[in-house]
CSV table of C-alpha atoms in Angstrom, one decimal:
chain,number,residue,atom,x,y,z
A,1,UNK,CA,-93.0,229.9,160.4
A,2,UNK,CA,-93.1,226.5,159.2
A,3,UNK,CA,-93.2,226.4,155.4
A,4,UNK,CA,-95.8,223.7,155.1
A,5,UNK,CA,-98.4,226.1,156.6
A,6,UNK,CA,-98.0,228.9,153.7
A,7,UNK,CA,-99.4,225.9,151.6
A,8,UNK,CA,-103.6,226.7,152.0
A,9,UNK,CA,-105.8,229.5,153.0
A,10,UNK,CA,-107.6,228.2,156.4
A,11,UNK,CA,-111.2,226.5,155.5
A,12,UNK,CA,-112.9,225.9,158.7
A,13,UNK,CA,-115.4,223.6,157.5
A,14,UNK,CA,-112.4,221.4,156.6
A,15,UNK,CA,-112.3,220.7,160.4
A,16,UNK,CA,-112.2,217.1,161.1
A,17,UNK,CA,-111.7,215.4,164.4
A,18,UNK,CA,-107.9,213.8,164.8
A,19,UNK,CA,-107.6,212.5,168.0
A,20,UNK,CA,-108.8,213.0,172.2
A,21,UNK,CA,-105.8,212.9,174.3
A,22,UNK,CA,-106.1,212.4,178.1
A,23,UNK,CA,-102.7,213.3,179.2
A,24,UNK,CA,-100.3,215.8,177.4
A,25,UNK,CA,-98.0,213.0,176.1
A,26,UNK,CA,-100.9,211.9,174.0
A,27,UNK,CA,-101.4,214.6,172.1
A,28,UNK,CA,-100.3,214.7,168.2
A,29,UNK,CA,-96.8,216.0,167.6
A,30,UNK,CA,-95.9,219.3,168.9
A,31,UNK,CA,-95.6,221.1,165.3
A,32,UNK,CA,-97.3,223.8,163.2
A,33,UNK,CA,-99.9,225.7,164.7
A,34,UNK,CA,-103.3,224.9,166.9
A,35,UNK,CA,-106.2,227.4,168.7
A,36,UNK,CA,-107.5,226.2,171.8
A,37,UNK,CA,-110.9,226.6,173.2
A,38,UNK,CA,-111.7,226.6,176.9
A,39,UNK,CA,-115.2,227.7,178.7
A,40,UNK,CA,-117.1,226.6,181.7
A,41,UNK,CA,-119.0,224.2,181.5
A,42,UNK,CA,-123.3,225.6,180.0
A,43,UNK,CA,-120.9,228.5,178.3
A,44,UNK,CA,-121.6,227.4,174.8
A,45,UNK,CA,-118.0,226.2,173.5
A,46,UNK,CA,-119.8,222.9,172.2
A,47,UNK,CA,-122.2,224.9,169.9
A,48,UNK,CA,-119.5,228.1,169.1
A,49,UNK,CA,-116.9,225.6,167.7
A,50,UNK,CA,-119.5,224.0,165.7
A,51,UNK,CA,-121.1,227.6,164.2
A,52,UNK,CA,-117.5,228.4,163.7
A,53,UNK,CA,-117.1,225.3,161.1
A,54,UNK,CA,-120.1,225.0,160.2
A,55,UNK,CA,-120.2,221.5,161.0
A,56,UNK,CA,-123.1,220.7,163.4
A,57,UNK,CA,-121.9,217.9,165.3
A,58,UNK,CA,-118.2,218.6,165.6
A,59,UNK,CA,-117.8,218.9,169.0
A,60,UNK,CA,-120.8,217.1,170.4
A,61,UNK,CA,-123.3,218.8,172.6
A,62,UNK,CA,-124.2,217.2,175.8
A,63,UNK,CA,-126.8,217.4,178.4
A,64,UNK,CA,-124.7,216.6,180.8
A,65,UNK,CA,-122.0,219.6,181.0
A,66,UNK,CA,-118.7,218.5,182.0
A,67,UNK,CA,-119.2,215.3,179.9
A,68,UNK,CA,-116.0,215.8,177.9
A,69,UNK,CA,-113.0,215.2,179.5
A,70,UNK,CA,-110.4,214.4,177.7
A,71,UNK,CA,-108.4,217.0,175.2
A,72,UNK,CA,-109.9,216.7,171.2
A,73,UNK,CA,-107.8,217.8,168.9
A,74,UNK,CA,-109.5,218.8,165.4
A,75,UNK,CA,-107.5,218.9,162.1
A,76,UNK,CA,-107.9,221.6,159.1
A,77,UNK,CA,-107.2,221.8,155.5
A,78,UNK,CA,-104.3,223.5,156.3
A,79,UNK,CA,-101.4,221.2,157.3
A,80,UNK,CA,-100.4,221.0,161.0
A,81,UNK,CA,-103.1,223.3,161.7
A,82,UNK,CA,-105.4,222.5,164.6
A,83,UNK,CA,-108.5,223.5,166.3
A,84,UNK,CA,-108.7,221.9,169.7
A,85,UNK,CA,-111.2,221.4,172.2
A,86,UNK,CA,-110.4,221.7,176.2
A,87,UNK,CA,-112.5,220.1,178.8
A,88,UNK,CA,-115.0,222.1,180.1
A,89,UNK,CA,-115.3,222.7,184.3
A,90,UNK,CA,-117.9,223.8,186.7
A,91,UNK,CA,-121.1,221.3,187.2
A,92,UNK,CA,-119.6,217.9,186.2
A,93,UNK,CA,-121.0,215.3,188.6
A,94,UNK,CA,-117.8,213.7,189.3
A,95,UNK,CA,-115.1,213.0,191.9
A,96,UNK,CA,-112.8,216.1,193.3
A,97,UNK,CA,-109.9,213.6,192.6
A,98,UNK,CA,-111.3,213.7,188.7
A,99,UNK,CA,-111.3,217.2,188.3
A,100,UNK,CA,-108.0,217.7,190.3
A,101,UNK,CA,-106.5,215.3,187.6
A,102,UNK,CA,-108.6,216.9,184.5
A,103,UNK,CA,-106.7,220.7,185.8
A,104,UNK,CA,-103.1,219.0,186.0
A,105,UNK,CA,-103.2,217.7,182.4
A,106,UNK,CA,-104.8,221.0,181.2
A,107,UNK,CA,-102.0,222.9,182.7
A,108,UNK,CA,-99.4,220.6,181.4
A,109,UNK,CA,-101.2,221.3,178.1
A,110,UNK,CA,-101.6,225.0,178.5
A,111,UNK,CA,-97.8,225.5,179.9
A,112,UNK,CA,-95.9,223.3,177.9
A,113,UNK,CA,-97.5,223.1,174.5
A,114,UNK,CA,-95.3,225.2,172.1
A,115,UNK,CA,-97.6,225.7,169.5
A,116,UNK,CA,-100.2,226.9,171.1
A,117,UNK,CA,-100.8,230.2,169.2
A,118,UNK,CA,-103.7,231.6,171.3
A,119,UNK,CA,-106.6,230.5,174.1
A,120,UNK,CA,-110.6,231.3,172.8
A,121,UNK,CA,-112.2,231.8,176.2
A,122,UNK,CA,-116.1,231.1,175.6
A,123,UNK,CA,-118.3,232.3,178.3
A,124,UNK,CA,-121.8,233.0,178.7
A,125,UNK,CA,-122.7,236.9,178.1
A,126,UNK,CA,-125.5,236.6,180.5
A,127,UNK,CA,-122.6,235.4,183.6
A,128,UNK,CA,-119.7,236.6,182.1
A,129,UNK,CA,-116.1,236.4,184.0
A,130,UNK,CA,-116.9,233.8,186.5
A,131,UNK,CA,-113.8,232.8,188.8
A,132,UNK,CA,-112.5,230.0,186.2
A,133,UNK,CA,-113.0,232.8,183.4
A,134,UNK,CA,-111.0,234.8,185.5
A,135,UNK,CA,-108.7,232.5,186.1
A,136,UNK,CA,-107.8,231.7,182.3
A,137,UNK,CA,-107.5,235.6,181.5
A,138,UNK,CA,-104.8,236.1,184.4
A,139,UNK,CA,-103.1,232.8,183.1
A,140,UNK,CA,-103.4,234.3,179.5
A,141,UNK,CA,-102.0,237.3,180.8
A,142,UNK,CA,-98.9,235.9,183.0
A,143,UNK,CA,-97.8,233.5,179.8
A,144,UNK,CA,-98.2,236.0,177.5
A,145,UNK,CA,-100.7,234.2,175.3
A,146,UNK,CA,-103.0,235.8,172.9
A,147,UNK,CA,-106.6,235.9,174.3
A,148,UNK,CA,-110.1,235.8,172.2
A,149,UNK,CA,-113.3,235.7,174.5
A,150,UNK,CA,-116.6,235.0,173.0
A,151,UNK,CA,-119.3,236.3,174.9
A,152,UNK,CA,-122.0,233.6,174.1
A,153,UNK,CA,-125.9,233.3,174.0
A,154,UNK,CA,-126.1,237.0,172.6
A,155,UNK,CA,-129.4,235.9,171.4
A,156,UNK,CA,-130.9,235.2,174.5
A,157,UNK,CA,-130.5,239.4,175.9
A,158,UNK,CA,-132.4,242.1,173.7
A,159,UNK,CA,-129.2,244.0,171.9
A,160,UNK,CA,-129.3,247.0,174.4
A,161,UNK,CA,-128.8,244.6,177.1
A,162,UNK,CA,-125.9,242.7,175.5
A,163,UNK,CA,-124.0,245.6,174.6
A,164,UNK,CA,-124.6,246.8,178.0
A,165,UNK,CA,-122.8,243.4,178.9
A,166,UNK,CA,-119.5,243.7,176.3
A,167,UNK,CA,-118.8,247.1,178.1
A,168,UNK,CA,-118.9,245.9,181.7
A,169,UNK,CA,-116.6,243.3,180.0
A,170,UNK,CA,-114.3,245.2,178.1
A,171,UNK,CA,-114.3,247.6,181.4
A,172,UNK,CA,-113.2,244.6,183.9
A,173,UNK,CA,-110.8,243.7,181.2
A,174,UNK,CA,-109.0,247.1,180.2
A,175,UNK,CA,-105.9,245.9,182.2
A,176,UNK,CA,-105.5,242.8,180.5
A,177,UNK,CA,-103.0,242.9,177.6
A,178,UNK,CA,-103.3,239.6,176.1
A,179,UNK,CA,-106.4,240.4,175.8
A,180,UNK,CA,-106.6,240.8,171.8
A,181,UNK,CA,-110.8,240.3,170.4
A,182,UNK,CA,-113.7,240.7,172.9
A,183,UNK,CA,-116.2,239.3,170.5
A,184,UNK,CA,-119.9,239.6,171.1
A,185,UNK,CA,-121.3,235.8,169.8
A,186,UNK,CA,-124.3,234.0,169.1
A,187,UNK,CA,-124.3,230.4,167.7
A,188,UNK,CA,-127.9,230.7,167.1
A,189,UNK,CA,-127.8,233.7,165.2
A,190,UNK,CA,-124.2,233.0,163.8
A,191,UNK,CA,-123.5,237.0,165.4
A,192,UNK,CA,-120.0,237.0,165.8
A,193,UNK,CA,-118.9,234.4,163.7
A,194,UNK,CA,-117.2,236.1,160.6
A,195,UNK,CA,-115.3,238.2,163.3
A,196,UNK,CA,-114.5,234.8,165.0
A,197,UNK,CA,-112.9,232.8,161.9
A,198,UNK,CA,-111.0,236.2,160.5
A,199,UNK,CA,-109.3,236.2,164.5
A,200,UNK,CA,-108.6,232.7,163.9
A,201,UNK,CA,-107.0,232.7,160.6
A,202,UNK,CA,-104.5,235.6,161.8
A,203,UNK,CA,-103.4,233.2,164.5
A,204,UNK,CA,-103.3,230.0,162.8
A,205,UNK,CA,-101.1,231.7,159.3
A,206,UNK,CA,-99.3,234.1,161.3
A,207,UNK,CA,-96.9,234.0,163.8
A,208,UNK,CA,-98.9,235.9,166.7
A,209,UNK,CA,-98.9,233.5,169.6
A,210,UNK,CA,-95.9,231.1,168.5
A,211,UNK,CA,-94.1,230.6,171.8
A,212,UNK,CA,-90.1,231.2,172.1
């Protein structure tokens, strides 16, 4: 573990944008320890990342899903400890030669960033585990990454309903060891977020995830 990251306890309201990086290359240097957060597009990540800092415009909200497309990397109090923000897929308007090129430098990010600790995969409780959700779990899985999915919008199903939802979940997942907190999450209601930040501070001050 680097030494520099025993020197603070994780304050997530620290959080401060650092730089967006298009292609891996630009992306700060490759040290200490960063927490990524993919979702389709309409899944919530915009509004879970900023319940989870409790900083309201963090990562901006857009009416236009898909909007963001480049990589945003957010800073913490913690040295060389990073949040980080991944494009989000599914109803961009935009070219198939733009979205070919937004999956190649997410997988060059994904495969070759070493320290990448673990992947939050936000999806929407109410259409959980659509084919790109299922398509970052089995990626999680083959590389051995640590996996937290947020089921978002719980406030949007009555609670018998929602929990009726985490079990399907938890139930389509069973096989999936990387698979490490299936958290039931609510930016509205801020359900979900102590769970959230207690995930992400075992992550970012441990070694769990730290790639060989």
């Amino acid at each position: 573990m680097d030494s520099d990251l025993t020197q603070k306890s994780i304050s997530f309201n620290s959080a401060r944008f650092l730089v967006s990086a298009p292609r891996l290359e630009d992306c700060p240097p490759d040290t200490g320890a960063e927490v990524a957060f993919a979702g389709r597009s309409n899944a919530g990540k915009s509004s879970a990342l900023n319940a989870i800092t409790a900083i309201g415009k963090l990562a901006r909200t857009s009416k236009t899903p898909g909007r963001t497309r480049l990589i945003n990397f957010f800073s913490l109090n913690r040295e060389h400890a990073r949040l980080v923000d991944l494009p989000g897929y599914g109803y961009a308007k935009v070219s198939r030669d733009m979205k070919d090129d937004w999956q190649k430098h997410l997988g060059h990010y994904l495969n070759d960033r070493r320290c990448l600790r673990g992947l939050v995969l936000v999806m929407d409780i109410r259409h959980p585990l659509t084919d790109f959700d299922q398509m970052m779990v089995e990626w999680c899985e083959h590389n051995k990454l640590p996996l937290m999915i947020l089921a978002t919008k719980a406030d949007k199903l009555k609670f018998g309903q929602a929990k009726n939802s985490m079990m399907d979940i938890a139930r389509r997942l069973e096989a999936f060891t990387c698979v490490q907190h299936l958290i039931m999450f609510s930016a509205t209601s801020k359900r979900g977020v102590d769970e959230c930040r207690a995930a992400l501070i075992n992550w970012l001050e441990g070694s769990g995830g730290l790639r060989d």
